[in-house]
Coordinates of C-alpha atoms in Angstrom, one line a residue:
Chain A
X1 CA 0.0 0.0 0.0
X2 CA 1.5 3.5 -0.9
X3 CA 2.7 5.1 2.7
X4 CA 1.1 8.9 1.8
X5 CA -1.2 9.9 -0.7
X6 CA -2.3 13.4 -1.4
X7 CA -5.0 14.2 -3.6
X8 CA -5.9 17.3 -5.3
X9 CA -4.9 19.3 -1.7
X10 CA -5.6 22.5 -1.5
X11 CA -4.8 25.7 1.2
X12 CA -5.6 29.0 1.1
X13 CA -4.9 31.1 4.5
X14 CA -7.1 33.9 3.7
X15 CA -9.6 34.6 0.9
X16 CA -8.7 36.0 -2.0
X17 CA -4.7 35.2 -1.6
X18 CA -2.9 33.0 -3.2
X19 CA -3.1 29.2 -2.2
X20 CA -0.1 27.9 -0.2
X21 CA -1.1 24.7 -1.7
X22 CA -2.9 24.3 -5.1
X23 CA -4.4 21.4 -6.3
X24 CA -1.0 18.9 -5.2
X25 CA -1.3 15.6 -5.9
X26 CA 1.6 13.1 -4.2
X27 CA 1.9 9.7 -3.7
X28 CA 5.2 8.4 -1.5
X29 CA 6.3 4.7 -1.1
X30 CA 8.4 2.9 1.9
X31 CA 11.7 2.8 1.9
X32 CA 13.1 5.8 0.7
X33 CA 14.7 9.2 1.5
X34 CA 12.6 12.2 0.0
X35 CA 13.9 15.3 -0.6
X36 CA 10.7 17.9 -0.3
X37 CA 12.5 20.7 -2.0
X38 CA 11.4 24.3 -3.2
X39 CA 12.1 28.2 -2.7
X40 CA 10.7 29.9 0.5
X41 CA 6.6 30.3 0.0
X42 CA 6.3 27.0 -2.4
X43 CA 4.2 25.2 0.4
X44 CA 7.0 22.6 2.0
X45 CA 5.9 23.3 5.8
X46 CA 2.0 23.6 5.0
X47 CA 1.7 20.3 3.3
X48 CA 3.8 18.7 5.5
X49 CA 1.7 20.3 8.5
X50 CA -1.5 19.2 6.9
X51 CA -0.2 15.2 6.5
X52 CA 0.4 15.8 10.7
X53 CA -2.9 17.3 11.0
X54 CA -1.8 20.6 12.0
X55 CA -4.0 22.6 9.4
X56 CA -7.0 21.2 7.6
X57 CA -6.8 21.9 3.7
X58 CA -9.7 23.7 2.4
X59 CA -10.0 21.2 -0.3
X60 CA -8.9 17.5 -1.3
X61 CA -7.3 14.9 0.8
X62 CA -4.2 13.1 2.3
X63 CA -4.1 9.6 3.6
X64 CA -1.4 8.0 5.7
X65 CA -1.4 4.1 4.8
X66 CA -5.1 4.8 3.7
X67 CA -6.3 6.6 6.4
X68 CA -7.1 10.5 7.0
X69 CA -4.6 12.3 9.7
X70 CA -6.3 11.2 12.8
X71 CA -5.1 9.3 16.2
X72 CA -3.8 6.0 13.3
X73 CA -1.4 8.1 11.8
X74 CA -0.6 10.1 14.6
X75 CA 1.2 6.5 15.8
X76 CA 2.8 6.0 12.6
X77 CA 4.5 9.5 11.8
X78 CA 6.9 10.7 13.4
X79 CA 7.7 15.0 13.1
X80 CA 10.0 17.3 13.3
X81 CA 8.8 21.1 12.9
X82 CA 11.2 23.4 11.9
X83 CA 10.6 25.3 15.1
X84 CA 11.5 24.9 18.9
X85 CA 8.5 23.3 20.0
X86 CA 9.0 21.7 23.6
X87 CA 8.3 22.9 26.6
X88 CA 11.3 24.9 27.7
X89 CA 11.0 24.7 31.3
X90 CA 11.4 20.6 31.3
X91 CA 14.5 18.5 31.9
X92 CA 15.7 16.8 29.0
X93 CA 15.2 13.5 30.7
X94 CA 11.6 14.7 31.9
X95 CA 11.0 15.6 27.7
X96 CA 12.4 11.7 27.2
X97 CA 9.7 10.5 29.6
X98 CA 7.3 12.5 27.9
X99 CA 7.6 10.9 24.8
X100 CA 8.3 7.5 26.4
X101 CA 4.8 7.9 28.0
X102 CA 2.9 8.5 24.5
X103 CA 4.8 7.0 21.8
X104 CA 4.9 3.1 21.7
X105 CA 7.3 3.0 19.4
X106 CA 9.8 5.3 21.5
X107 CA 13.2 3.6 21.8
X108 CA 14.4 5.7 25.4
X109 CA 17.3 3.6 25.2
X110 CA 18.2 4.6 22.1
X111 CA 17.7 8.2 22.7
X112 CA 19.5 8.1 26.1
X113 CA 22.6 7.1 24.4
X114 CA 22.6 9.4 21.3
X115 CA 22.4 12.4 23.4
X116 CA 25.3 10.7 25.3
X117 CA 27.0 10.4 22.6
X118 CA 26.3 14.2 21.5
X119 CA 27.7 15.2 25.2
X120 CA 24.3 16.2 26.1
X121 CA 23.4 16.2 29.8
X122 CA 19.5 14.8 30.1
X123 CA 19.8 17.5 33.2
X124 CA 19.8 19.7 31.5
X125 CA 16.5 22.5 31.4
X126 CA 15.7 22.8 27.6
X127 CA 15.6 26.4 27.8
X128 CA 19.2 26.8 29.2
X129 CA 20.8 24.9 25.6
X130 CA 21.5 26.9 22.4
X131 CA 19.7 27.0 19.4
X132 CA 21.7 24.4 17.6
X133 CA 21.7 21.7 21.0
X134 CA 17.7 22.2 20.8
X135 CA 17.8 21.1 17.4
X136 CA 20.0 18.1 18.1
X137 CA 18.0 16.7 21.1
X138 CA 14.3 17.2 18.9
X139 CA 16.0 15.1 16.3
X140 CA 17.3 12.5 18.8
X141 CA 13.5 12.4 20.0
X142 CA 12.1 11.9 16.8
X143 CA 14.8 9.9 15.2
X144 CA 14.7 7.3 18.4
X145 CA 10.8 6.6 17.2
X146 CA 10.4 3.6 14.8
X147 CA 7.7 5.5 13.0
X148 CA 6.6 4.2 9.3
X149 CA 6.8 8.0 7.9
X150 CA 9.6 10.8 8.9
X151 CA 8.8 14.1 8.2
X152 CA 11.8 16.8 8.9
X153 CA 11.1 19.7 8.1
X154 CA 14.6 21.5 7.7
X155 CA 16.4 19.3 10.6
X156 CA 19.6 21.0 9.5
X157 CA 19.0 24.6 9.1
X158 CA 20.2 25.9 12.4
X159 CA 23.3 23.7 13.5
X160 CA 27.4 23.3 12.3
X161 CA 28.3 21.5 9.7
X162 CA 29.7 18.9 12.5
X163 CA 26.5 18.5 13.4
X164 CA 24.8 18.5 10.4
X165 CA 27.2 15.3 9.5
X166 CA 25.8 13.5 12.6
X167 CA 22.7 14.2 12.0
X168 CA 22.3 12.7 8.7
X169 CA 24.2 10.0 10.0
X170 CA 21.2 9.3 12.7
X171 CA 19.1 10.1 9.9
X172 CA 20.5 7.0 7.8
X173 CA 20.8 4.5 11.2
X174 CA 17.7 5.2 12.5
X175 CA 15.3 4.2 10.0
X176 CA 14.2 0.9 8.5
X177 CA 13.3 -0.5 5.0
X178 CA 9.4 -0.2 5.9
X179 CA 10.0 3.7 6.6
X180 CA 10.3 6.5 4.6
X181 CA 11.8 9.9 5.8
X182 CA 10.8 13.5 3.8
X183 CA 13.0 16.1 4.9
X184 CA 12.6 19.4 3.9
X185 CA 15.6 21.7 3.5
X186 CA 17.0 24.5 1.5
X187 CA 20.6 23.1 1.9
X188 CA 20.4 21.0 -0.7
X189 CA 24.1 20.1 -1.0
X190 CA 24.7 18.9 2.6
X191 CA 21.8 16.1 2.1
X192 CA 21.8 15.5 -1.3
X193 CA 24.2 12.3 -0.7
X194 CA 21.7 10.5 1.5
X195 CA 18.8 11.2 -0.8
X196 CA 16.6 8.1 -2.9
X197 CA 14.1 10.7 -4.3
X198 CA 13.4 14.5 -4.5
X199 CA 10.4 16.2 -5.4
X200 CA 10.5 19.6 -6.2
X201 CA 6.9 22.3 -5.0
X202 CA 7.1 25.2 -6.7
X203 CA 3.7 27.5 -5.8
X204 CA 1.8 24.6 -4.1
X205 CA 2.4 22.0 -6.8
X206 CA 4.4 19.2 -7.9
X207 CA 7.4 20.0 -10.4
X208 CA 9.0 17.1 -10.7
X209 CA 9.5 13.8 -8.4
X210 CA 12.1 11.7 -9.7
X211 CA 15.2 9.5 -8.1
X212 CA 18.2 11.4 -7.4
X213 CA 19.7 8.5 -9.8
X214 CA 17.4 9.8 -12.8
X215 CA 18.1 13.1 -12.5
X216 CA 22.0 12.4 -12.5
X217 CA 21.6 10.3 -15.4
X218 CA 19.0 12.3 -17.1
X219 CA 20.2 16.1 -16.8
X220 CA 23.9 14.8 -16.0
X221 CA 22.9 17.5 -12.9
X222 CA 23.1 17.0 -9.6
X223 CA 20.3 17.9 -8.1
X224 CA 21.6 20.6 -6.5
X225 CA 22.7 22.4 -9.6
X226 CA 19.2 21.2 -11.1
X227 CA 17.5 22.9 -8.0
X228 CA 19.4 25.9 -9.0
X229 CA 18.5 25.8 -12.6
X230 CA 14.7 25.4 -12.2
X231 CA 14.0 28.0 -9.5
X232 CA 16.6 30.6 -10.9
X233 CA 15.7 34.1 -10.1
Chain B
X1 CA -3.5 7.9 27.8
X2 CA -5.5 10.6 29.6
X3 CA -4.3 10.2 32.7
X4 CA -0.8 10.7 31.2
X5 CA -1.7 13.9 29.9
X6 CA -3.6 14.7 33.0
X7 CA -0.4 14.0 35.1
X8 CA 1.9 16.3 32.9
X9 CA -0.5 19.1 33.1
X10 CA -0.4 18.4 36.9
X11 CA 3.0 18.4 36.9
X12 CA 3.4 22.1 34.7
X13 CA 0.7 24.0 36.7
X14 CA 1.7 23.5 39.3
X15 CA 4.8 24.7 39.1
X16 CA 3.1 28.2 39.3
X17 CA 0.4 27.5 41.0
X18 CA 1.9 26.0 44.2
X19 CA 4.0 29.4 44.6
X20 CA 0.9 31.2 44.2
X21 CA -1.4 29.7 46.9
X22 CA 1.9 29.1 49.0
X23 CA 1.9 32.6 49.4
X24 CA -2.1 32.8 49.9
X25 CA -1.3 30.6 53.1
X26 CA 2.0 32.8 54.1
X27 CA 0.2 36.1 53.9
X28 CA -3.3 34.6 55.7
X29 CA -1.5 33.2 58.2
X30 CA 0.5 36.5 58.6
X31 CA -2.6 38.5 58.5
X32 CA -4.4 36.4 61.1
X33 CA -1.1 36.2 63.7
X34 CA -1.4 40.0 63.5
X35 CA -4.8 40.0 64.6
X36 CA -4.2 37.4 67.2
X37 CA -1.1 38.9 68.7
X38 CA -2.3 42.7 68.3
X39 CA 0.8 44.6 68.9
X40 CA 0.5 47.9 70.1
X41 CA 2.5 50.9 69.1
X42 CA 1.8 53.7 66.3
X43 CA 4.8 51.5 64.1
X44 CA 2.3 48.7 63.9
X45 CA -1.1 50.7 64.4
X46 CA 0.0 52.9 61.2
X47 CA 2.0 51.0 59.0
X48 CA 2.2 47.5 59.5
X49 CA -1.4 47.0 60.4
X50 CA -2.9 48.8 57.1
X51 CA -0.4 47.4 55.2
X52 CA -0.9 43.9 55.9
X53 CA -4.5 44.2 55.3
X54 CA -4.2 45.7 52.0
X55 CA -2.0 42.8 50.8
X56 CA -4.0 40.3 52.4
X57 CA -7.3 41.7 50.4
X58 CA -4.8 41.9 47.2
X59 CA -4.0 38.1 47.7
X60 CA -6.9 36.7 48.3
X61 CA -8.9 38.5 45.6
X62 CA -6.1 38.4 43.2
X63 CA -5.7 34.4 43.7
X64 CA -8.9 33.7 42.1
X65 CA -8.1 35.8 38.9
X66 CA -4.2 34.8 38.5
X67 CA -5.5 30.6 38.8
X68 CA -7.4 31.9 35.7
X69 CA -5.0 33.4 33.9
X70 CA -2.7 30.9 34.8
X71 CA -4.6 28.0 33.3
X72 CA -5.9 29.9 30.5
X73 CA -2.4 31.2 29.5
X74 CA -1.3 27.5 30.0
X75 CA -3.7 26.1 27.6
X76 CA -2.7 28.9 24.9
X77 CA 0.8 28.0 25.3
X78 CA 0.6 24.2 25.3
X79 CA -2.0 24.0 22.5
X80 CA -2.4 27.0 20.4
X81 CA 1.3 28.0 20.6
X82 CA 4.8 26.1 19.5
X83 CA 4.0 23.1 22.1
X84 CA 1.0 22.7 20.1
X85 CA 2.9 21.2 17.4
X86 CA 3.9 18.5 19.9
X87 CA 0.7 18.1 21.6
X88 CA -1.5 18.1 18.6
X89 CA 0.9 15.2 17.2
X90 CA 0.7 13.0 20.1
X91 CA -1.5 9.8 19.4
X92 CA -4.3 11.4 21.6
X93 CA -8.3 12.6 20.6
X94 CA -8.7 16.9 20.6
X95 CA -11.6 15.6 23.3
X96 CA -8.6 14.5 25.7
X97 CA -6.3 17.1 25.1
X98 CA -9.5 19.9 26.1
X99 CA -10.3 17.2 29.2
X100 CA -6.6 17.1 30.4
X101 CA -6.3 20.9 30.8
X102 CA -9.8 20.9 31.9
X103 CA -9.9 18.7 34.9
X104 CA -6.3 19.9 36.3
X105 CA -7.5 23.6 36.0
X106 CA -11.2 23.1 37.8
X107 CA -9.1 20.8 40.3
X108 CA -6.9 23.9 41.2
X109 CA -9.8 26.2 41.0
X110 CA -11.6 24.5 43.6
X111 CA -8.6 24.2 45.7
X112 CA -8.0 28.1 45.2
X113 CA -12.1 28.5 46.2
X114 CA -11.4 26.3 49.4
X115 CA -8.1 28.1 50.9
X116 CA -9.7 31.3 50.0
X117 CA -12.4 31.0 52.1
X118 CA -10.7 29.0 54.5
X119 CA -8.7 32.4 54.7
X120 CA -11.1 34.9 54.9
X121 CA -12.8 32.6 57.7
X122 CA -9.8 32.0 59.9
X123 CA -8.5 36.0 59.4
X124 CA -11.8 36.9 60.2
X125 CA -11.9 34.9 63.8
X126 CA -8.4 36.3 64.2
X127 CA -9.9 39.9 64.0
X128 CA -12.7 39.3 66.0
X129 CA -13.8 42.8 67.9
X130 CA -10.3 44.8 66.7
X131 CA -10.7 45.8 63.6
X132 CA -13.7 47.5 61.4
X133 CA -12.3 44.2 58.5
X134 CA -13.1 41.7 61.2
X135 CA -16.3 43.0 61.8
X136 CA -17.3 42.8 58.1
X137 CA -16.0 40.1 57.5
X138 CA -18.5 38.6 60.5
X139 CA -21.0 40.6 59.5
X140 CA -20.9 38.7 56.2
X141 CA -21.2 34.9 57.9
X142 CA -23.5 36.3 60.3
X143 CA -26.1 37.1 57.7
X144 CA -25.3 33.8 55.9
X145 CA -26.2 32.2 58.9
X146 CA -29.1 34.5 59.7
X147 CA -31.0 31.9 57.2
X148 CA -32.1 30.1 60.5
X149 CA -31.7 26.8 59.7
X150 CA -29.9 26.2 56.2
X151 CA -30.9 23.2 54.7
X152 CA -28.4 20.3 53.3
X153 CA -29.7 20.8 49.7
X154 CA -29.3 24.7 49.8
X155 CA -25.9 24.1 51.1
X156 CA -25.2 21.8 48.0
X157 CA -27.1 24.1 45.6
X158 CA -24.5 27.2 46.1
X159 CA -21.4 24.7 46.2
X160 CA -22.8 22.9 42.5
X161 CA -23.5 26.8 41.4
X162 CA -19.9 27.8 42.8
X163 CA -18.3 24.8 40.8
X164 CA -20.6 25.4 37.8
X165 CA -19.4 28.8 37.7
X166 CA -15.8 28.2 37.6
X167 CA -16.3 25.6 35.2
X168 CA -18.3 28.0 33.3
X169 CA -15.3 31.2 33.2
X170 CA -12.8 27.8 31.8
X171 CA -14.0 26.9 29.3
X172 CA -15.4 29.7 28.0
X173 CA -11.6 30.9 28.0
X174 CA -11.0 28.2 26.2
X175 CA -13.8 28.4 23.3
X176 CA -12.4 32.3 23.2
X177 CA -8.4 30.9 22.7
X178 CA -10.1 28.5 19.7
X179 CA -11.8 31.2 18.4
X180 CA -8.9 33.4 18.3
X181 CA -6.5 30.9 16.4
X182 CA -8.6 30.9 13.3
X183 CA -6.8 34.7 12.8
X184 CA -3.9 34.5 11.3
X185 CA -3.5 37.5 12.8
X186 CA -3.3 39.2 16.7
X187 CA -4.7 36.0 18.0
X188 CA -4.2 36.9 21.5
X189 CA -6.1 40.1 21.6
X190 CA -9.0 38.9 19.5
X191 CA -9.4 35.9 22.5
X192 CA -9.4 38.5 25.2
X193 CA -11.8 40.4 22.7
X194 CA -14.0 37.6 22.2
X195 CA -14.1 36.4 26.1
X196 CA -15.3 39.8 27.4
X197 CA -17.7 40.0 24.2
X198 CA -19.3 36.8 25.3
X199 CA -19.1 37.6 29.1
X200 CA -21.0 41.0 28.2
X201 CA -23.6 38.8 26.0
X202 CA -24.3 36.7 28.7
X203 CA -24.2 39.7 31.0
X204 CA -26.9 41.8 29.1
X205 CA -29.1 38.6 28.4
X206 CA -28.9 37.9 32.2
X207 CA -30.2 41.4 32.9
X208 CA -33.1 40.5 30.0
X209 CA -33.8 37.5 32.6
X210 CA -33.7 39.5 35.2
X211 CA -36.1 42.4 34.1
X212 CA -38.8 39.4 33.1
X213 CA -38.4 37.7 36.6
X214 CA -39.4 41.3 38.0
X215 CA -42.1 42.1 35.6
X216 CA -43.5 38.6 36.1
X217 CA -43.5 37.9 39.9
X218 CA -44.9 40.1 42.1
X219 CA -42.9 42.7 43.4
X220 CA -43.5 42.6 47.1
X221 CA -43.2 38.7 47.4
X222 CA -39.8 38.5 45.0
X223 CA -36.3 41.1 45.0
X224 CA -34.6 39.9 42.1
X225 CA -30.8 40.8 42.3
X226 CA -28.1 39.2 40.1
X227 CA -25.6 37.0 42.4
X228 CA -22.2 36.4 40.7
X229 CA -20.4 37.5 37.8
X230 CA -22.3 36.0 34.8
X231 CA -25.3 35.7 33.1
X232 CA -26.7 32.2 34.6
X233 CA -26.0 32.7 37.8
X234 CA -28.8 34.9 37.9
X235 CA -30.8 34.1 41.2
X236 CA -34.3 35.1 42.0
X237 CA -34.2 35.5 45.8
X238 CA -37.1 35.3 47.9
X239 CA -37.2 38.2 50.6
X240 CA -37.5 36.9 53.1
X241 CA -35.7 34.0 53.3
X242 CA -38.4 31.8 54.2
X243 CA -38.6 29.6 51.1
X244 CA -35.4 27.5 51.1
X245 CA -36.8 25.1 48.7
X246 CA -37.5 27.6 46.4
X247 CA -34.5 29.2 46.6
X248 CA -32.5 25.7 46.4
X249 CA -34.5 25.1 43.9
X250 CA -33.4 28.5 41.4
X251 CA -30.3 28.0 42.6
X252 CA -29.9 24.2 40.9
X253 CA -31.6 25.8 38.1
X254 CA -29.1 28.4 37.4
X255 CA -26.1 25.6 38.4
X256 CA -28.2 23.3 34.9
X257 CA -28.3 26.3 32.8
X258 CA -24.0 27.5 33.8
X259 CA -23.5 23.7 32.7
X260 CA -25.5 23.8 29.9
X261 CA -23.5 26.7 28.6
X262 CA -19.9 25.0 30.0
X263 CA -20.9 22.0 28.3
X264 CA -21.6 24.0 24.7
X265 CA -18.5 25.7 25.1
X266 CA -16.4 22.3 25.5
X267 CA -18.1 20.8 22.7
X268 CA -17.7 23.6 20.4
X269 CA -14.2 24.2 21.2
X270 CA -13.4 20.8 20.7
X271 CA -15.1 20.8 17.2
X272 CA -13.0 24.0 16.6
X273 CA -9.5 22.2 17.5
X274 CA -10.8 19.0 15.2
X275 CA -12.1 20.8 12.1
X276 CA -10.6 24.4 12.1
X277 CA -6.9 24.0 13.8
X278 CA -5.0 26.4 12.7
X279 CA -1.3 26.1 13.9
X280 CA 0.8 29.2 12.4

């Protein structure tokens, strides 16, 4: 069965503007890496805040493994916003225990050691760590999930390039056949090696979705350079 | 997986709201050992007297209000700000999310109603024949008690009313927060706009109530005065207070209509959360 389907999905904020998303149709299978690429405004965080059902489109539909957004999917799917979104006056550990509490699929373990292994003390009050640590532990959290569907929306847009290399390394461990993970991202570049598939949203539609392997073969591009050539200025 | 979101919303209001009615119990306690120990000199008669009472009537008064704010602010925060993004993700129905704010909010509003006038009663014994506050404050039981014999159900009538009514200012907070996320814009200002446009509704259609009650029953048999701060707890009050069943009876009537409403405001705000979230 195909992991997401989105059919004819439509947003418009307010009346009379121009629809974040317009008309997109999308269907994603296990297994892969997706790149959900596009210039700022093309509708990357809205569609992927509609499949968590954050906003409700104003027309069409998506199904996760058949089913609307609901409490099903909500198991299934695991997200990362590309905003600080816990509660800044918990522990890490206490955060940990959060998730342990709700997600079945939550490997503490898993995310004990990783932010071991990042030097991260689980003492640690959320709000006390910088911008880029934040980022690192919401990863761990979402990355020590065995969800069926990843969504990142830009998981490396605010930390080093060290980090950025251990994140897409967690990225690549953490995930199994029967998964797929979208990330979002402008930094093409930095994720284009660990990428199966990209599909390009320009003004809340689908431009292209190919494999990375096509495009290569196809344009003799990567898909970096082919980002840059379809959304020049 | 209620109960685990009831015992994390526990667990964050309370780390205001233990502070808060810690120092309820601090300054009562101060406020009553003054008027236990009544020290004499013009230091204490001028300055520390006066101002002890003012911050006692500032606490107590202002405990009520800040539990409000505190659980309405957290229920913005948690749900219709950044957290949302967690909490509306979690494998949980909209229904739980509303009921695990709900019950830990109404639990700490009724334990702010109980200290409060566990305060007011023990300050008030402390005071007894010293002060013109002690006096009032006596005054005040003394005509609750005036009622001759109070009957058990009249008794249980004002406590469902009292609980009604908190439940009531809640969740209409909340219904005001879901409104105010459909703007894309100043969400926080249309809420508060929206809350005090419905309190003022409810206000104005209470007063309709009120004026039919008057025109209706007979004037020298009924005084009609408006009890509380909203529309349903409007209470037709016999004068004199010789009918307790009737009055029991008006008052578990206003208690099913301030349900009524609390129960329209959670079911609306949940539909809001399900059909119309709009997470920015």
């Amino acid at each position: 069965m195909t992991l997401l389907q989105c059919k004819e999905l439509t947003k418009t904020y307010e009346k009379g503007s121009a629809p974040a998303l317009n008309g997109l149709d999308l269907d994603l299978e296990r297994g892969k890496i997706i790149g959900l690429l596009g210039p700022n405004g093309s509708g990357k965080t809205t569609l992927i805040k509609i499949i968590n059902g954050l906003l409700v489109p104003t027309a069409g539909k998506v199904l996760i493994n058949g089913r609307l957004p609901g409490i099903e999917s909500k198991k299934s799917i695991a997200y990362l916003p590309d905003k600080s979104y816990l509660a800044d006056w918990m522990r890490i550990a206490q955060i940990v225990d959060f998730f342990d509490d709700f997600y079945a699929d939550f490997d503490q373990q898993r995310a004990l050691s990783m932010l071991e292994l990042l030097d991260i003390d689980s003492r640690q009050v959320f709000r006390s760590l910088s911008k880029g640590t934040k980022e690192k532990v919401q990863l761990v959290l979402v990355m020590s999930r065995t969800a069926q569907l990843y969504l990142l929306d830009e998981p490396i847009g605010g930390v080093d390039p060290a980090a950025r290399d251990f994140i897409l390394r967690t990225i690549l461990t953490n995930y199994s056949e029967e998964a797929s993970i979208v990330i979002s991202t402008h930094l093409i570049a930095d994720v284009e090696s660990i990428l199966d598939e990209v599909i390009f949203l320009d003004k809340g539609k689908v431009t292209l979705q190919s494999s990375v392997d096509a495009i290569r073969s196809d344009k003799g591009k990567s898909v970096d350079e082919t980002f840059r050539e379809v959304f020049a200025c | 997986m209620l109960d685990k979101l009831i015992k994390h919303e526990f667990t964050a209001l309370g780390r205001t709201l233990i502070v808060i009615h810690m120092v309820l119990v601090v300054v009562s306690l101060l406020t009553a050992g003054i008027g236990l120990l009544k020290p004499a000199g013009n230091f204490f008669s001028l300055l520390i007297v006066p101002a002890v009472t003012i911050l006692y009537f500032v606490v107590v008064f202002g405990v009520g209000f800040i539990t409000l704010f505190v659980v309405a602010q957290r229920f913005y925060t948690n749900l219709l700000g950044p957290e949302g993004y967690l909490m509306f993700t979690l494998p949980v129905s909209r229904r739980d999310l509303i009921l695990a704010k709900f019950i830990p909010a109404m639990s700490w509003h009724m334990i702010s109603t109980v200290l409060s006038i566990a305060s007011v009663v023990i300050v008030a014994l402390a005071w007894t024949d010293t002060s013109i506050l002690a006096y009032q404050l006596l005054s005040g039981i003394n005509e609750l008690f005036s009622l001759g014999e109070v009957s058990t159900v009249l008794i249980v009538a004002l406590i469902a009313l009292t609980f009604a009514g908190s439940a009531n200012y809640i969740l209409m907070a909340y219904l005001s927060m879901a409104l105010g996320q459909l703007a894309n814009k100043g969400r926080i200002v249309l809420s508060v706009a929206i809350y005090f446009g419905i309190y003022m509704t409810l206000q104005f259609l209470g007063l309709i109530v009120v004026a039919i009650v008057a025109l209706v029953a007979p004037a020298s048999a009924l005084e009609v005065q408006v009890v509380g701060g909203h529309a349903f707890t409007v209470i037709a009050l016999a004068e004199p207070f010789d009918d307790q069943g009737l009055l029991a009876l008006v008052l578990l009537g206003a208690t099913a209509l301030t349900l009524g409403a609390s129960v329209a405001y959670f079911f609306i705000t949940e539909r809001l959360l399900d059909r119309r979230l709009n997470l920015l």
